[in-house]
């Protein structure tokens, strides 16, 4: 009798630890998109990378870096170059739907650095603040997924991106 109880307990412990090891996962990915900055007529191509830790089926923490924009404009007859880069940490909540689809929301904190140059002179300025976004994702399989997202990294900029990620 003792052997049966010990076997059942060992089996329960092993299956529980196996389940716990499968759920949390580290993932990484890349995205490309389009950024619109208030006051500029053109949209700029953005690209970035991210790494996250999904600690629950519906929750993750993510670190990201994105080149939001790199554009040139003319101000008072002089060519001005501007680069915007974003570093962020976010909490992501996911709602699984059917057939591999999900919707998600992002709430985080980001640091945006703006670098400008004109006639050999350059300057930079940074801003810290809230970041939020919403998106739709699709899991091709247990490891590879894609997402489309709209982000608002600052009060005067918005970004739409498409990305792919891989779970380790």
CSV table of C-alpha atoms in Angstrom, one decimal:
chain,number,residue,atom,x,y,z
A,1,UNK,CA,0.0,0.0,0.0
A,2,UNK,CA,2.8,2.4,0.9
A,3,UNK,CA,4.5,1.8,-2.5
A,4,UNK,CA,1.3,2.7,-4.3
A,5,UNK,CA,0.9,6.0,-2.3
A,6,UNK,CA,4.6,6.8,-2.8
A,7,UNK,CA,4.3,6.1,-6.6
A,8,UNK,CA,1.2,8.2,-6.9
A,9,UNK,CA,2.8,11.1,-4.9
A,10,UNK,CA,5.9,10.9,-7.0
A,11,UNK,CA,3.9,10.9,-10.2
A,12,UNK,CA,1.9,13.9,-9.0
A,13,UNK,CA,5.0,15.9,-8.1
A,14,UNK,CA,6.7,15.1,-11.4
A,15,UNK,CA,3.6,16.1,-13.5
A,16,UNK,CA,3.2,19.3,-11.5
A,17,UNK,CA,6.9,20.3,-12.0
A,18,UNK,CA,6.6,19.4,-15.6
A,19,UNK,CA,3.5,21.6,-16.0
A,20,UNK,CA,5.2,24.5,-14.2
A,21,UNK,CA,8.2,24.3,-16.4
A,22,UNK,CA,6.1,24.5,-19.6
A,23,UNK,CA,4.0,27.5,-18.8
A,24,UNK,CA,6.6,30.3,-18.1
A,25,UNK,CA,8.6,31.1,-21.1
A,26,UNK,CA,11.1,33.5,-22.5
A,27,UNK,CA,10.5,34.9,-25.9
A,28,UNK,CA,12.2,37.3,-28.3
A,29,UNK,CA,11.3,39.0,-31.5
A,30,UNK,CA,11.6,41.8,-34.0
A,31,UNK,CA,9.1,44.2,-35.6
A,32,UNK,CA,8.8,46.7,-38.3
A,33,UNK,CA,6.3,49.5,-38.6
A,34,UNK,CA,5.4,53.1,-39.2
A,35,UNK,CA,5.7,56.0,-36.9
A,36,UNK,CA,3.7,59.3,-37.1
A,37,UNK,CA,5.0,62.3,-35.2
A,38,UNK,CA,2.7,65.3,-34.8
A,39,UNK,CA,4.0,68.3,-36.7
A,40,UNK,CA,5.6,66.2,-39.5
A,41,UNK,CA,3.6,65.3,-42.6
A,42,UNK,CA,5.4,62.0,-43.4
A,43,UNK,CA,5.3,58.7,-41.6
A,44,UNK,CA,8.6,57.1,-40.9
A,45,UNK,CA,9.7,53.4,-40.9
A,46,UNK,CA,10.4,52.0,-37.5
A,47,UNK,CA,12.1,48.8,-36.5
A,48,UNK,CA,12.9,47.2,-33.2
A,49,UNK,CA,13.5,44.2,-31.1
A,50,UNK,CA,12.0,42.8,-27.8
A,51,UNK,CA,12.6,40.2,-25.2
A,52,UNK,CA,9.9,39.1,-22.8
A,53,UNK,CA,9.1,36.7,-20.0
A,54,UNK,CA,5.6,35.2,-20.1
A,55,UNK,CA,5.0,34.2,-16.5
A,56,UNK,CA,1.3,33.2,-17.1
A,57,UNK,CA,-0.8,32.3,-20.1
A,58,UNK,CA,-2.3,35.8,-20.0
A,59,UNK,CA,0.6,37.9,-18.6
A,60,UNK,CA,4.1,38.9,-19.6
A,61,UNK,CA,6.8,41.5,-18.9
A,62,UNK,CA,8.6,42.8,-21.9
A,63,UNK,CA,11.7,44.9,-22.6
A,64,UNK,CA,12.0,46.6,-26.0
A,65,UNK,CA,14.1,48.9,-28.1
A,66,UNK,CA,12.9,50.6,-31.2
A,67,UNK,CA,14.2,53.1,-33.8
A,68,UNK,CA,10.9,55.0,-34.0
A,69,UNK,CA,12.0,57.5,-36.8
A,70,UNK,CA,14.9,58.8,-38.7
A,71,UNK,CA,13.9,61.7,-40.9
A,72,UNK,CA,15.1,64.9,-42.6
A,73,UNK,CA,13.1,68.1,-43.0
A,74,UNK,CA,13.9,71.6,-44.0
A,75,UNK,CA,13.5,74.4,-41.4
A,76,UNK,CA,14.2,78.0,-42.4
A,77,UNK,CA,16.1,76.8,-45.5
A,78,UNK,CA,18.4,74.4,-43.5
A,79,UNK,CA,18.3,70.6,-43.6
A,80,UNK,CA,17.5,69.2,-40.2
A,81,UNK,CA,17.9,65.5,-39.4
A,82,UNK,CA,16.0,64.0,-36.5
A,83,UNK,CA,16.3,60.5,-35.0
A,84,UNK,CA,13.9,59.1,-32.4
A,85,UNK,CA,14.8,56.0,-30.3
A,86,UNK,CA,12.7,54.2,-27.7
A,87,UNK,CA,13.6,51.9,-24.8
A,88,UNK,CA,10.7,50.5,-22.9
A,89,UNK,CA,9.5,48.1,-20.2
A,90,UNK,CA,5.9,46.9,-20.4
A,91,UNK,CA,3.4,44.7,-18.8
A,92,UNK,CA,1.3,42.8,-21.4
A,93,UNK,CA,-2.1,41.3,-20.7
A,94,UNK,CA,-3.3,38.8,-23.3
A,95,UNK,CA,-6.8,37.4,-23.9
A,96,UNK,CA,-6.7,34.2,-25.9
A,97,UNK,CA,-9.4,33.8,-28.5
A,98,UNK,CA,-10.0,30.7,-30.7
A,99,UNK,CA,-7.8,29.1,-33.4
A,100,UNK,CA,-4.5,30.6,-32.2
A,101,UNK,CA,-5.6,34.2,-32.2
A,102,UNK,CA,-5.4,36.6,-29.2
A,103,UNK,CA,-5.9,40.2,-28.3
A,104,UNK,CA,-3.5,42.0,-26.0
A,105,UNK,CA,-3.0,45.3,-24.2
A,106,UNK,CA,0.3,46.9,-23.2
A,107,UNK,CA,0.9,49.3,-20.3
A,108,UNK,CA,4.5,50.4,-19.6
A,109,UNK,CA,7.1,53.0,-19.1
A,110,UNK,CA,9.4,54.2,-21.9
A,111,UNK,CA,12.4,56.5,-22.5
A,112,UNK,CA,12.5,58.3,-25.8
A,113,UNK,CA,15.6,60.0,-27.0
A,114,UNK,CA,15.5,62.6,-29.8
A,115,UNK,CA,18.7,63.5,-31.6
A,116,UNK,CA,18.8,66.4,-34.0
A,117,UNK,CA,21.4,67.8,-36.3
A,118,UNK,CA,21.6,70.9,-38.5
A,119,UNK,CA,24.6,72.5,-40.3
A,120,UNK,CA,27.2,70.4,-38.2
A,121,UNK,CA,25.5,71.2,-34.9
A,122,UNK,CA,23.8,68.5,-33.0
A,123,UNK,CA,21.6,68.3,-29.9
A,124,UNK,CA,19.7,65.6,-28.0
A,125,UNK,CA,16.8,65.6,-25.7
A,126,UNK,CA,15.0,62.8,-23.9
A,127,UNK,CA,11.6,62.2,-22.4
A,128,UNK,CA,10.2,59.5,-20.0
A,129,UNK,CA,6.6,58.6,-19.7
A,130,UNK,CA,3.8,56.2,-20.0
A,131,UNK,CA,3.5,53.8,-23.0
A,132,UNK,CA,0.3,52.0,-24.0
A,133,UNK,CA,-0.9,49.9,-26.9
A,134,UNK,CA,-3.3,47.3,-28.2
A,135,UNK,CA,-2.8,44.5,-30.7
A,136,UNK,CA,-3.8,41.2,-32.2
A,137,UNK,CA,-1.6,38.1,-32.2
A,138,UNK,CA,-1.6,34.8,-33.9
A,139,UNK,CA,0.3,31.7,-32.8
A,140,UNK,CA,1.5,29.6,-35.8
A,141,UNK,CA,2.6,26.9,-33.4
A,142,UNK,CA,3.8,26.6,-29.8
A,143,UNK,CA,7.0,28.5,-30.6
A,144,UNK,CA,6.4,31.0,-33.4
A,145,UNK,CA,3.8,33.8,-33.3
A,146,UNK,CA,3.1,37.1,-35.1
A,147,UNK,CA,1.4,40.3,-33.9
A,148,UNK,CA,0.1,43.6,-35.2
A,149,UNK,CA,0.1,46.4,-32.7
A,150,UNK,CA,-0.8,50.1,-32.3
A,151,UNK,CA,1.4,51.9,-29.7
A,152,UNK,CA,1.3,55.3,-28.3
A,153,UNK,CA,4.9,55.9,-26.9
A,154,UNK,CA,4.3,59.6,-26.3
A,155,UNK,CA,1.6,62.3,-26.5
A,156,UNK,CA,2.8,63.4,-29.9
A,157,UNK,CA,3.8,60.1,-31.6
A,158,UNK,CA,2.1,56.9,-32.6
A,159,UNK,CA,3.4,53.7,-34.0
A,160,UNK,CA,1.8,50.8,-36.0
A,161,UNK,CA,3.9,47.6,-36.3
A,162,UNK,CA,3.9,44.0,-37.3
A,163,UNK,CA,6.3,41.6,-35.6
A,164,UNK,CA,7.2,38.0,-35.2
A,165,UNK,CA,8.5,36.3,-32.0
A,166,UNK,CA,10.0,33.0,-31.0
A,167,UNK,CA,9.5,31.2,-27.6
A,168,UNK,CA,12.5,29.5,-26.1
